[in-house]
CSV table of C-alpha atoms in Angstrom, one decimal:
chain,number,residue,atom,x,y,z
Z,1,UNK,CA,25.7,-32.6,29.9
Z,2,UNK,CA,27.1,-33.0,26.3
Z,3,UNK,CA,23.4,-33.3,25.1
Z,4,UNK,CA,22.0,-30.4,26.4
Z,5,UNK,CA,24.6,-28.5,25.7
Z,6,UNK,CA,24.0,-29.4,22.0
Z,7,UNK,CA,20.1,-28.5,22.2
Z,8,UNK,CA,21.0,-25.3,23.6
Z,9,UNK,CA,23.4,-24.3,21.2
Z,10,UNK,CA,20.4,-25.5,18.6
Z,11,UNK,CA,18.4,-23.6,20.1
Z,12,UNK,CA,20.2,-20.0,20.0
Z,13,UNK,CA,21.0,-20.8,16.2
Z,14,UNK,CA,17.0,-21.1,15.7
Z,15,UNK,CA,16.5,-17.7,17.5
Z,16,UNK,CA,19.3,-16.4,15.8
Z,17,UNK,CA,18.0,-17.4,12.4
Z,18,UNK,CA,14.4,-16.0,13.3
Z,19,UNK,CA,16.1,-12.8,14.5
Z,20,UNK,CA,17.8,-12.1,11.1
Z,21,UNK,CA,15.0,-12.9,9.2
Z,22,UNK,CA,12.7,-10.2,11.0
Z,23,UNK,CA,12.1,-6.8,9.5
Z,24,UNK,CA,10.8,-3.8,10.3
Z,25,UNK,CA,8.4,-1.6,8.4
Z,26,UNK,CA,10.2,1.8,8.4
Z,27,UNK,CA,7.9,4.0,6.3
Z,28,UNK,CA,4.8,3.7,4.3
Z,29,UNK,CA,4.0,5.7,1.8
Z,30,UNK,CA,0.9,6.0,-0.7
Z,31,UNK,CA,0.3,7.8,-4.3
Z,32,UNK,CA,-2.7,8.1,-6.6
Z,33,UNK,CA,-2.4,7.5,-10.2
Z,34,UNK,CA,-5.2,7.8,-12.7
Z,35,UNK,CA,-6.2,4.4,-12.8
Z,36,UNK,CA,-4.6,2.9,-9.2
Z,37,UNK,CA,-3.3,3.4,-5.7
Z,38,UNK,CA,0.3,2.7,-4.7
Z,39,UNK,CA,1.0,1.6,-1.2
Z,40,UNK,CA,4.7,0.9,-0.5
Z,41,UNK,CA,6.0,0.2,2.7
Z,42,UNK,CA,9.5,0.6,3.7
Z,43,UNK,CA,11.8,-2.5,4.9
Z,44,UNK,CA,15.0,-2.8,7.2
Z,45,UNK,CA,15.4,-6.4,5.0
Z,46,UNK,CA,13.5,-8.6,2.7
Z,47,UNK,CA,10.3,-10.2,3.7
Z,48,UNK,CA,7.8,-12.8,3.0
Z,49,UNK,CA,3.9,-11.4,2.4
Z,50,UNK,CA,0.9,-12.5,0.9
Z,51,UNK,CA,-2.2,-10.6,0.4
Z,52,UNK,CA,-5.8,-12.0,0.1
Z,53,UNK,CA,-9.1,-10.4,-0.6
Z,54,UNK,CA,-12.5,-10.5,1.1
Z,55,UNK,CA,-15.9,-9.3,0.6
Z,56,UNK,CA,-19.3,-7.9,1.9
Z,57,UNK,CA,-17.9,-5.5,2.5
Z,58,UNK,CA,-14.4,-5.1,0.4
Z,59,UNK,CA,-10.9,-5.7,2.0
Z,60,UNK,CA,-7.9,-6.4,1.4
Z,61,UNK,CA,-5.2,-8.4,3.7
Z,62,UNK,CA,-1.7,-8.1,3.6
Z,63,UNK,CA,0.5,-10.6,5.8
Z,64,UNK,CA,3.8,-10.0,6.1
Z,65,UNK,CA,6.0,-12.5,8.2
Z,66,UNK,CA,8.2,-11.9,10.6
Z,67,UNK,CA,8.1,-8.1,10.6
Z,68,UNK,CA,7.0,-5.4,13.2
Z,69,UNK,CA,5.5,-1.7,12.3
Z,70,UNK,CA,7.8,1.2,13.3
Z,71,UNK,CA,5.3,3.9,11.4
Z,72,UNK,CA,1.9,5.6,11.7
Z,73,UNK,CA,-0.4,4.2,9.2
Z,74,UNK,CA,-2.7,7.3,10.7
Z,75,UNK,CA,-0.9,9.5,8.5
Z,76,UNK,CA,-1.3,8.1,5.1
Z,77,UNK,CA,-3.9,10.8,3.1
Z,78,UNK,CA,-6.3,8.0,1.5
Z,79,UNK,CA,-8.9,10.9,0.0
Z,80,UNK,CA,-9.7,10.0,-3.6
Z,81,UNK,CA,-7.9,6.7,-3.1
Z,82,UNK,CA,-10.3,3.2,-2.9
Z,83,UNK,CA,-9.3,2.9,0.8
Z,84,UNK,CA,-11.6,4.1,3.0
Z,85,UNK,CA,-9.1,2.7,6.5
Z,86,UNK,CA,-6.3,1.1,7.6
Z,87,UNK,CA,-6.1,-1.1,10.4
Z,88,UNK,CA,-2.9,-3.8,12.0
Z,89,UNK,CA,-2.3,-5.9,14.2
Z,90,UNK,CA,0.1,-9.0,15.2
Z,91,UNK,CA,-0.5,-12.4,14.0
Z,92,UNK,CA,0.9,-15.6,15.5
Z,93,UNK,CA,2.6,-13.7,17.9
Z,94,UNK,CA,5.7,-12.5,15.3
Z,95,UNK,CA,3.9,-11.7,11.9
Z,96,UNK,CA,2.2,-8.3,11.0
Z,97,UNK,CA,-0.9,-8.0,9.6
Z,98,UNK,CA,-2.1,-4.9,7.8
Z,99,UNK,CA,-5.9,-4.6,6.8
Z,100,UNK,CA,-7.1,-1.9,4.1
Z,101,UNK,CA,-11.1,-1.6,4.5
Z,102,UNK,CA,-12.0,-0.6,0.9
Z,103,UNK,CA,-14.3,1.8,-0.5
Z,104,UNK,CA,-15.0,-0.3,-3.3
Z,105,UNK,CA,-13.6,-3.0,-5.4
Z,106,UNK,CA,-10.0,-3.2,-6.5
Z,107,UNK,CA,-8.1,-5.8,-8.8
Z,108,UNK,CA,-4.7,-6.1,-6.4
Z,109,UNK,CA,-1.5,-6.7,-7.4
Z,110,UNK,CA,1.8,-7.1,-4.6
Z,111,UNK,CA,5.6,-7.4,-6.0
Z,112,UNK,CA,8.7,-7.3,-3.4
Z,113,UNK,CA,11.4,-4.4,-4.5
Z,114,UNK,CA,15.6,-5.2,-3.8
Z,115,UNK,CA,17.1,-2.0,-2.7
Z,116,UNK,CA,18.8,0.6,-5.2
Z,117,UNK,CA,20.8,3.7,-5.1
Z,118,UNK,CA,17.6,5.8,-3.2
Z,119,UNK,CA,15.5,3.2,-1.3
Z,120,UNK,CA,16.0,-0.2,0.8
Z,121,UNK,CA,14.0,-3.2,0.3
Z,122,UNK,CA,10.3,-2.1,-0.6
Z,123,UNK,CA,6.9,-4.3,-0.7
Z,124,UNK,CA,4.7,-2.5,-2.7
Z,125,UNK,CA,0.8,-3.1,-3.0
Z,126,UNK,CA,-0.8,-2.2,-6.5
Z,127,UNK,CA,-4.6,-1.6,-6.2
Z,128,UNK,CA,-6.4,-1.0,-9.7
Z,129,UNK,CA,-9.4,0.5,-10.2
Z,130,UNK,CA,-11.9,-2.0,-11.3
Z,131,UNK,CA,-14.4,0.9,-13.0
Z,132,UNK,CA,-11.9,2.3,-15.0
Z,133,UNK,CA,-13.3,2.5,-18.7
Z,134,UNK,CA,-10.4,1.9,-21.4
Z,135,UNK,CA,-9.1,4.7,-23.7
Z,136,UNK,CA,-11.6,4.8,-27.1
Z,137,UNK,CA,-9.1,5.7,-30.0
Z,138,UNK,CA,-11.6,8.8,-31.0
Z,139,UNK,CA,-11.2,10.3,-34.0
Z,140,UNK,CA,-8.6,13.4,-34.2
Z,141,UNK,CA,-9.8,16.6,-33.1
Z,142,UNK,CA,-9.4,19.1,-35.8
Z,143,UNK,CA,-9.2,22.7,-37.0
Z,144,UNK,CA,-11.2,24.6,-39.5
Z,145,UNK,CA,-9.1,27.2,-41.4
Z,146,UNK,CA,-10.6,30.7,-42.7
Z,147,UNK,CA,-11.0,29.5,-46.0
Z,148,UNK,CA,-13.0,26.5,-44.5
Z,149,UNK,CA,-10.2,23.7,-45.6
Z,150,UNK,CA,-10.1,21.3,-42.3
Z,151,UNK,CA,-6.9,19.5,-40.7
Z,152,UNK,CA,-6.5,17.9,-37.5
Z,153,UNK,CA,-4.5,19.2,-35.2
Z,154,UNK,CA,-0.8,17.8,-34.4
Z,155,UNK,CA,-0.9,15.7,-30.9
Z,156,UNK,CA,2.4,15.7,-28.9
Z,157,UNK,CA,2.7,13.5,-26.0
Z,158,UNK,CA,4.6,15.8,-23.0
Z,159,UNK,CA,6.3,12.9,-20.9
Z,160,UNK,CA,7.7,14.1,-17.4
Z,161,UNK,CA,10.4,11.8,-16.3
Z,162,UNK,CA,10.4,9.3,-12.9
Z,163,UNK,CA,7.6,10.2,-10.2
Z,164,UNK,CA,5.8,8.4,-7.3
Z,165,UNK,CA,8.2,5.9,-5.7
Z,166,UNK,CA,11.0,6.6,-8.6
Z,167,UNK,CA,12.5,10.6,-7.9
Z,168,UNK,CA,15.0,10.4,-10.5
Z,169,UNK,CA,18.4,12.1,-9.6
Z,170,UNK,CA,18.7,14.4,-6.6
Z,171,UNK,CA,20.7,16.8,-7.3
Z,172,UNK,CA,21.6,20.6,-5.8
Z,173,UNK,CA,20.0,21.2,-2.5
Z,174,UNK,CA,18.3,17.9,-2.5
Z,175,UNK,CA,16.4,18.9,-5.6
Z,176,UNK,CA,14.2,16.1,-7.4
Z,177,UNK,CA,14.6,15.0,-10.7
Z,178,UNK,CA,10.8,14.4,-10.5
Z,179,UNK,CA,9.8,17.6,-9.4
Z,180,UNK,CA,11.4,19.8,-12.3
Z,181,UNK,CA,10.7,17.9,-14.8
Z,182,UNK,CA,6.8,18.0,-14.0
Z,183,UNK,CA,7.1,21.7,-13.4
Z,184,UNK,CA,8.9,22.0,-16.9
Z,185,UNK,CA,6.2,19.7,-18.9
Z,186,UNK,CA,3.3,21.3,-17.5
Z,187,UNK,CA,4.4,24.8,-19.0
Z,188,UNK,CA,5.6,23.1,-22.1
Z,189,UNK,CA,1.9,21.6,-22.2
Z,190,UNK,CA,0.0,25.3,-21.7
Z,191,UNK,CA,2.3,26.7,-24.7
Z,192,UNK,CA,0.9,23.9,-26.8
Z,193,UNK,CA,-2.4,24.8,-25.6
Z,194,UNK,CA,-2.3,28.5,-26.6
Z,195,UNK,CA,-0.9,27.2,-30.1
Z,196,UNK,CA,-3.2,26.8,-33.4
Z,197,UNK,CA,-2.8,23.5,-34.8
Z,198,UNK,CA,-1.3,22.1,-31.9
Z,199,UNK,CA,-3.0,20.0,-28.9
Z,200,UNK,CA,-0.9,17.9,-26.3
Z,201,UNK,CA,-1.4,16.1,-23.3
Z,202,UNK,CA,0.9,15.4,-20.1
Z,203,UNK,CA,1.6,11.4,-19.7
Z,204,UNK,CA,2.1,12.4,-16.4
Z,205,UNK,CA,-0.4,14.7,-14.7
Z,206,UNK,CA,0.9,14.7,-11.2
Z,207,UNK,CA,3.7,12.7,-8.7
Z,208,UNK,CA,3.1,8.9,-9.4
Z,209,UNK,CA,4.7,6.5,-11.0
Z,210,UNK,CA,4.1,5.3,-14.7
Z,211,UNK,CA,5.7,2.2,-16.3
Z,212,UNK,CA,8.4,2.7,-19.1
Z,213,UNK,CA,6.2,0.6,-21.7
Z,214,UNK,CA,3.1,2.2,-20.4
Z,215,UNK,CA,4.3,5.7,-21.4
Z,216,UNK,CA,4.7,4.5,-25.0
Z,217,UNK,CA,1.2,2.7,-24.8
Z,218,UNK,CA,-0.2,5.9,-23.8
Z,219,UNK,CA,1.3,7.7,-26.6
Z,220,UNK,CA,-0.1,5.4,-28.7
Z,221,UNK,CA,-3.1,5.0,-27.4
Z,222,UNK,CA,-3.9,9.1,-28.0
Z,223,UNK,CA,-2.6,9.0,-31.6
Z,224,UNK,CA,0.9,11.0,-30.5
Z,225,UNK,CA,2.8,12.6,-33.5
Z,226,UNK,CA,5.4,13.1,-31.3
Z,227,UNK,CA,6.6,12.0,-28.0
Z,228,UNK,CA,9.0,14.1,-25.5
Z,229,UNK,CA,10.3,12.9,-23.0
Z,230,UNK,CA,11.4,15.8,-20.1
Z,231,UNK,CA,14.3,14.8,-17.8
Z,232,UNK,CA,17.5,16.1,-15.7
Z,233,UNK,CA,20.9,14.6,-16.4
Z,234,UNK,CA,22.6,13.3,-13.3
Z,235,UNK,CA,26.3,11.8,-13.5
Z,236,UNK,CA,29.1,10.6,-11.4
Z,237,UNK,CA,31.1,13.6,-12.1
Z,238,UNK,CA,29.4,16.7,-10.5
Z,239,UNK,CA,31.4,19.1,-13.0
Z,240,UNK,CA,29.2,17.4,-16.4
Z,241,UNK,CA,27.1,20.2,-17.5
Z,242,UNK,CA,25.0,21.1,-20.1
Z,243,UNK,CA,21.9,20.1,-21.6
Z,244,UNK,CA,21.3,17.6,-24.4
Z,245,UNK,CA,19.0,15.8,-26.9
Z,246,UNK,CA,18.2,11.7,-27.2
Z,247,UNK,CA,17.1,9.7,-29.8
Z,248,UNK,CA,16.8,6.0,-30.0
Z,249,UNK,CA,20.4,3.8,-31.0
Z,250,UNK,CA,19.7,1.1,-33.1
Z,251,UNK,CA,23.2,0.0,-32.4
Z,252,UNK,CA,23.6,1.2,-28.8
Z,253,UNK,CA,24.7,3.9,-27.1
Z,254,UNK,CA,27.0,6.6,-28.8
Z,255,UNK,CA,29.1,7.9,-25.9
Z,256,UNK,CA,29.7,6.6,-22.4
Z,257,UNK,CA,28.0,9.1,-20.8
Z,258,UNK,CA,24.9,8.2,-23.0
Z,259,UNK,CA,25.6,4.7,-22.0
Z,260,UNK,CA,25.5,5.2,-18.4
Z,261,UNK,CA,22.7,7.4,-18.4
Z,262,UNK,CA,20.6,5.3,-20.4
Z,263,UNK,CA,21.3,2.3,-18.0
Z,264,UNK,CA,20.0,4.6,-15.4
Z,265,UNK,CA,17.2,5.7,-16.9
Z,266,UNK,CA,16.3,2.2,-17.9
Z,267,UNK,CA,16.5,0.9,-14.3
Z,268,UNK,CA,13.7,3.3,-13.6
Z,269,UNK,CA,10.8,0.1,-14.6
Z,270,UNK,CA,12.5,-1.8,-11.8
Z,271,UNK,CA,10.5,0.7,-9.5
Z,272,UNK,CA,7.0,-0.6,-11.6
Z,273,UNK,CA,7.8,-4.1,-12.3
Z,274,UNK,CA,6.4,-3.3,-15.8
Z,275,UNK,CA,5.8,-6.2,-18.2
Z,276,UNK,CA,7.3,-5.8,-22.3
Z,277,UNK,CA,5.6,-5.4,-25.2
Z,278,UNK,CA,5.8,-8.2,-28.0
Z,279,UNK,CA,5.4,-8.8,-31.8
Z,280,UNK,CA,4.3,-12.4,-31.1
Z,281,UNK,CA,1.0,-12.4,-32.7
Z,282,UNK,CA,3.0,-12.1,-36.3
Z,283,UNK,CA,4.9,-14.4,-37.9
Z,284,UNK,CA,8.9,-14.0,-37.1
Z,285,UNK,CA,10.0,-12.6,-40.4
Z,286,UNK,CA,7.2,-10.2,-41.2
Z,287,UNK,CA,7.3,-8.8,-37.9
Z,288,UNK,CA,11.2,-8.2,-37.8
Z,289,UNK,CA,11.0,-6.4,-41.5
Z,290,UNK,CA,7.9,-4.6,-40.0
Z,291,UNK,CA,9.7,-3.2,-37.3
Z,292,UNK,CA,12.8,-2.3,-39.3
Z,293,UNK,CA,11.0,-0.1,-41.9
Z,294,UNK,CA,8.8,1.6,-38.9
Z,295,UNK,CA,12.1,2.1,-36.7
Z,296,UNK,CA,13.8,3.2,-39.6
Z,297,UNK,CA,11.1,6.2,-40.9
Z,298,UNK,CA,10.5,7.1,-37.3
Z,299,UNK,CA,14.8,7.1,-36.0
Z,300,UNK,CA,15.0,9.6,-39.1
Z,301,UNK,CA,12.0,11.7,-37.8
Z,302,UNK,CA,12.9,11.7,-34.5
Z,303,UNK,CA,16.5,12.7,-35.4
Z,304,UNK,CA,15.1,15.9,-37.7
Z,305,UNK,CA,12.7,17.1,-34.2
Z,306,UNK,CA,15.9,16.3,-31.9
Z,307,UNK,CA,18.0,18.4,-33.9
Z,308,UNK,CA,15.4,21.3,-34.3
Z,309,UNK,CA,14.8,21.4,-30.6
Z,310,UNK,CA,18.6,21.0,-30.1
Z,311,UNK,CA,19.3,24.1,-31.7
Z,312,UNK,CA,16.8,25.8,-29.5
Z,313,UNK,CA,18.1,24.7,-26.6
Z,314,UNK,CA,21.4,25.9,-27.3
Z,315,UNK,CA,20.1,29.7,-27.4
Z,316,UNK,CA,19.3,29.4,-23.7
Z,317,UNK,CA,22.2,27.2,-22.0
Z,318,UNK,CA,25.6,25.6,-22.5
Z,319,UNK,CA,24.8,22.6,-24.4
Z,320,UNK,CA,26.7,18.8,-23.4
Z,321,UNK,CA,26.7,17.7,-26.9
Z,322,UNK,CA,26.1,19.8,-30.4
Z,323,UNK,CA,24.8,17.0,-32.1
Z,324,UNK,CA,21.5,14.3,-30.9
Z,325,UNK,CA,22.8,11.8,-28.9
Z,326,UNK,CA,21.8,8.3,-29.6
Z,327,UNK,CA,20.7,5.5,-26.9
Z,328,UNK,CA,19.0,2.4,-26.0
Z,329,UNK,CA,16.2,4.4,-23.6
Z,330,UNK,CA,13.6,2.6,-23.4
Z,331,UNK,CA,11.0,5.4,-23.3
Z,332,UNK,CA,12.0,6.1,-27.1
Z,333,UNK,CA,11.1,2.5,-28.3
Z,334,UNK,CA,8.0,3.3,-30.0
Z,335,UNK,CA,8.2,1.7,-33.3
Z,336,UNK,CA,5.3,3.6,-34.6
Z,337,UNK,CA,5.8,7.2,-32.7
Z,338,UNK,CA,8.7,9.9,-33.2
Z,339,UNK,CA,10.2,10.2,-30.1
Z,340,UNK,CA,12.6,12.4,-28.5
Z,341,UNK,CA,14.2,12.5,-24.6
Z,342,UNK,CA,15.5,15.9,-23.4
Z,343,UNK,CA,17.8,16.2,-20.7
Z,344,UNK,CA,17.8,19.7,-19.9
Z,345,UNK,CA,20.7,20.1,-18.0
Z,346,UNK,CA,22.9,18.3,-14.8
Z,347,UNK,CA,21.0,18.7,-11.9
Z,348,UNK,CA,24.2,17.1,-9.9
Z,349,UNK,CA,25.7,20.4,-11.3
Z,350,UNK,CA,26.0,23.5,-8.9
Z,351,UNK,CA,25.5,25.5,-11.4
Z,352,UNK,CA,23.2,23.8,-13.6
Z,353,UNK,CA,21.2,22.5,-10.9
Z,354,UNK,CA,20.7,25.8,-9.0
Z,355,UNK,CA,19.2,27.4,-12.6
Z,356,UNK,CA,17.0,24.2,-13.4
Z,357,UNK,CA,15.2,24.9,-9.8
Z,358,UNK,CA,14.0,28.4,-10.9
Z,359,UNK,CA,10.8,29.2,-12.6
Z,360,UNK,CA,12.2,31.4,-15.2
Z,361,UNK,CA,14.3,28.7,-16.1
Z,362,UNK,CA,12.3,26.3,-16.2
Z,363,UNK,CA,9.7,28.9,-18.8
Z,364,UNK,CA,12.6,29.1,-21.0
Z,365,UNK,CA,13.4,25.5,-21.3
Z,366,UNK,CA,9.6,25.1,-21.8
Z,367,UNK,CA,9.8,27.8,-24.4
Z,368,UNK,CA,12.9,26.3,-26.2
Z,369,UNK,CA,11.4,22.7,-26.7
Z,370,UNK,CA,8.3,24.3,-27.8
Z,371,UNK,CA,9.7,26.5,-30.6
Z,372,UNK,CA,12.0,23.3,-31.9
Z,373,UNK,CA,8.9,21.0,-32.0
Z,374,UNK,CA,6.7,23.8,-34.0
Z,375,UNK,CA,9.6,24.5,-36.1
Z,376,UNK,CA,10.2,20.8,-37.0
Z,377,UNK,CA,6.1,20.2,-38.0
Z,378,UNK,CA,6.4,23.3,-39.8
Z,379,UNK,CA,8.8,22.2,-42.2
Z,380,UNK,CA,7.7,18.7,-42.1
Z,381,UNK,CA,3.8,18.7,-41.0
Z,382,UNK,CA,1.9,15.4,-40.9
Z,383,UNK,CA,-0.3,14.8,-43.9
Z,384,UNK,CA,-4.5,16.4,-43.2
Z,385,UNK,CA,-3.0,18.1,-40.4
Z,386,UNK,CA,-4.4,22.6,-39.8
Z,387,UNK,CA,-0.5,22.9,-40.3
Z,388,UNK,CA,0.2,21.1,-43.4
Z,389,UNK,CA,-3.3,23.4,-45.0
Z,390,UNK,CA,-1.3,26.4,-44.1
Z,391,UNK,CA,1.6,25.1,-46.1
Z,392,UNK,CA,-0.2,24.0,-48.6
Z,393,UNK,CA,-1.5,28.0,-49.3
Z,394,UNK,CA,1.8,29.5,-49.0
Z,395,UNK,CA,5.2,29.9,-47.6
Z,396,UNK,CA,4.9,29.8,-43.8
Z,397,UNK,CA,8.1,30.7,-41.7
Z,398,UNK,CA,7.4,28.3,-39.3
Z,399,UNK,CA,10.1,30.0,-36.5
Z,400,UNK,CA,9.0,30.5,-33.3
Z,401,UNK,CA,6.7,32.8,-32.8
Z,402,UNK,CA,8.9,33.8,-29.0
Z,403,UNK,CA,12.4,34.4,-29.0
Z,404,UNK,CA,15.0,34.2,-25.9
Z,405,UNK,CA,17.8,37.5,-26.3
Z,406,UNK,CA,20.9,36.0,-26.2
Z,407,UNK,CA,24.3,37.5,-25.3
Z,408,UNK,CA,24.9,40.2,-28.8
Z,409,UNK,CA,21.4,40.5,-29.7
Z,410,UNK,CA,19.9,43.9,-30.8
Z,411,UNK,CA,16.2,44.6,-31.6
Z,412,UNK,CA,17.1,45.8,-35.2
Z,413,UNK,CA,18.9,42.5,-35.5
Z,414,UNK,CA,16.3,40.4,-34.4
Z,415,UNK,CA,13.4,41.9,-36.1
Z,416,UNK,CA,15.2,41.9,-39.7
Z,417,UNK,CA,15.8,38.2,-38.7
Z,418,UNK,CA,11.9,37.5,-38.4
Z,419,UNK,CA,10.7,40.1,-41.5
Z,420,UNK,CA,9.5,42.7,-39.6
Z,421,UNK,CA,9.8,45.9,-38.0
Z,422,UNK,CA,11.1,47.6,-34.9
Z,423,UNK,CA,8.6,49.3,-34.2
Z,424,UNK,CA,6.1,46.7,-34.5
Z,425,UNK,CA,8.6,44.2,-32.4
Z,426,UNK,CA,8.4,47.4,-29.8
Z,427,UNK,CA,4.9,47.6,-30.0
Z,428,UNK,CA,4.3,44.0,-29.8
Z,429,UNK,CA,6.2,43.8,-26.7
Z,430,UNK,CA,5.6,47.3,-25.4
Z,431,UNK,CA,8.6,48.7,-25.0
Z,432,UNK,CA,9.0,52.1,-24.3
Z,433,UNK,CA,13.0,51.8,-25.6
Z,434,UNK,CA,15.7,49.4,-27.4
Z,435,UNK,CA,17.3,48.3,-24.6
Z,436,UNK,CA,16.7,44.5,-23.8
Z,437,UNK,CA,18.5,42.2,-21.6
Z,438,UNK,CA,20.3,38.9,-22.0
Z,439,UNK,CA,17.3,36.1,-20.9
Z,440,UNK,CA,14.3,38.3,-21.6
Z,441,UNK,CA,11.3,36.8,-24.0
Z,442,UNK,CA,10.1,38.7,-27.0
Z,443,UNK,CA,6.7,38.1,-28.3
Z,444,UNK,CA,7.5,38.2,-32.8
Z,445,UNK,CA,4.5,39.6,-34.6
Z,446,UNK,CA,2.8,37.7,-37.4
């Protein structure tokens, strides 16, 4: 009696222990990138999974033990994606497997996720295009003046914080960190485009996620004179407000808030499970005095743009600090690149947070980091670049050529500011009277 009583209690332990070990998929989701497809499925726990390819024709097989699907893989949208279907079924009677009939070839890649302050446990599947052709470092494009003198133009890298699986903060009305900031690069991007001497390109394009490093890489990789870095403050205290300006801290972080916001951004490559970069190919000494000299030139530069775009900023909302914060982000350690991170506001702020989801804000935020960054190159432009010829023949103001009325602006005020007239700023702008209005853009005529 003893005896069986003691197998039975062995037994229930057993299906105890099987019972906490089993998981249920609660949501899959899938994003396009450039160069891969994201597939991440959503878990009630951790789970064990391998995958596996086969050929003629392509799949690839994902077994994940002692789990059960609770979601429609029907609904995934796999257009422009290397999947072509996705089938499931049970295997040895408790384990799940998931099937991805493939379009063509992919190189896979499969990391398990612990859960964070927006998701549970996560397995995601990485599939990487296998036709991809690297990035050729092409020679600047450049820009013939009137007087026939060439220069390149100046390249900024427009970085849009979070995306994909990583959504940033959520802030008023379950806005997405991920969301404005896009919206805000991609206008910051078109000003660029309209600008002479200026070209830039969005690190981002659309919603997927791209590694910390890799941001940097890419940067790099287009021969960046600058990179910005678009984000939305989030802290514990709903009333921080304001917006501010980053650079890298080569001693840390200079506030606590700047502390615990970069922590938070940091955490972000958690999401990508994105490798470092490394000076190991040169010898210890020479790469540490490298690094120094290149961190030190480019901390000073990135300091003088911060504090131009700063200034900017602070015609157009309250500002958090009046001076460039310093932190340990790292989306700013580029040794070799100028790099800033703006935070343009708290988006767990009512009040902040309600403005940053409006497309006029959004254009004047756009606007404000645009006329910092041409300010900055104008007074210190890159050697062989259109901007630096123009210097070169003359004084050049080098202000922004847009300007956001403030609270006690007047036209006659503003166009003495800029050297010119009021009837020309009237013309340019075409308006039929003086009267402006707190917010409104005026166009300043060359």
């Amino acid at each position: 009696m003893i005896n069986r009583l003691v197998m039975l209690l062995a037994c229930v332990s057993l299906w105890l222990v099987n019972v906490t070990q089993a998981a249920d998929i609660k949501g899959v989701r899938l994003w396009r990138a450039p160069d891969n497809t994201r597939l991440v499925f959503d878990l009630s726990g951790p789970v064990d999974h391998k995958i596996f390819e086969l050929e003629n024709p392509d799949r690839l097989v994902i077994d994940i033990k002692q789990a059960k699907l609770k979601s429609a893989l029907s609904e995934l949208t796999l257009s422009n994606t290397p999947i072509n279907k996705v089938r499931h079924g049970k295997r040895n009677g408790h384990d799940l497997r998931v099937v991805l009939d493939l379009k063509t070839a992919v190189r896979p890649r499969s990391f398990v996720l612990k859960p964070n302050q927006t998701y549970g446990d996560r397995l995601v599947i990485d599939l990487y295009d296998r036709n991809v052709k690297p990035i050729v470092k092409s020679a600047p494009q450049v820009a013939i003046t009137s007087s026939g003198r060439v220069g390149r133009d100046i390249i900024i890298a427009v970085d849009a914080g979070h995306g994909g699986d990583d959504p940033g903060a959520i802030g008023y009305r379950g806005l997405r960190e991920k969301d404005v900031v896009l919206k805000i690069a991609r206008r910051l991007h078109q000003l660029f485009a309209r600008e002479p001497g200026f070209k830039s390109f969005l690190v981002r394009e659309g919603d997927y996620y791209v590694g910390l490093r890799q941001r940097t890489v890419i940067a790099r990789q287009r021969r960046a004179d600058l990179f910005v870095s678009i984000h939305a403050d989030a802290f514990k205290n709903r009333r921080a407000n304001g917006a501010s300006v980053f650079a890298i801290s080569q001693r840390g972080a200079t506030s606590e808030t700047a502390r615990w916001l970069a922590s938070r951004e940091n955490s972000s490559d958690l999401i990508g499970g994105v490798g470092n970069v490394s000076l190991s190919d040169k010898d210890a000494t020479l790469a540490g005095v490298l690094l120094d000299l290149s961190m030190t030139a480019t901390l000073t530069s990135s300091l003088e743009a911060g504090g131009q775009v700063l200034r900017q900023m602070g015609q157009i909302s309250r500002l958090h600090k009046r001076h460039v914060e310093q932190a340990g982000f790292l989306v700013l350690k580029s040794p070799d690149i100028p790099s800033i991170l703006v935070e343009t506001g708290f988006i767990t702020n009512p009040i902040d947070g309600k403005k940053l989801g409006t497309g006029s804000h959004q254009e004047r935020l756009a606007l404000a980091v645009f006329n910092g960054i041409k300010k900055y190159f104008y007074q210190s432009p890159p050697a062989n670049t259109y901007v630096a010829q123009l210097k070169q023949r003359g004084p050049v103001r080098g202000g922004p050529t847009r300007y956001v009325i403030q609270r006690g602006d007047t036209l006659s005020e503003i166009a003495s500011r800029y050297n010119v007239s009021v009837s020309s700023l009237r013309s340019r702008n075409k308006l039929k009277a003086d009267r402006i209005r707190i917010g409104q853009i005026l166009h300043i005529p060359n």
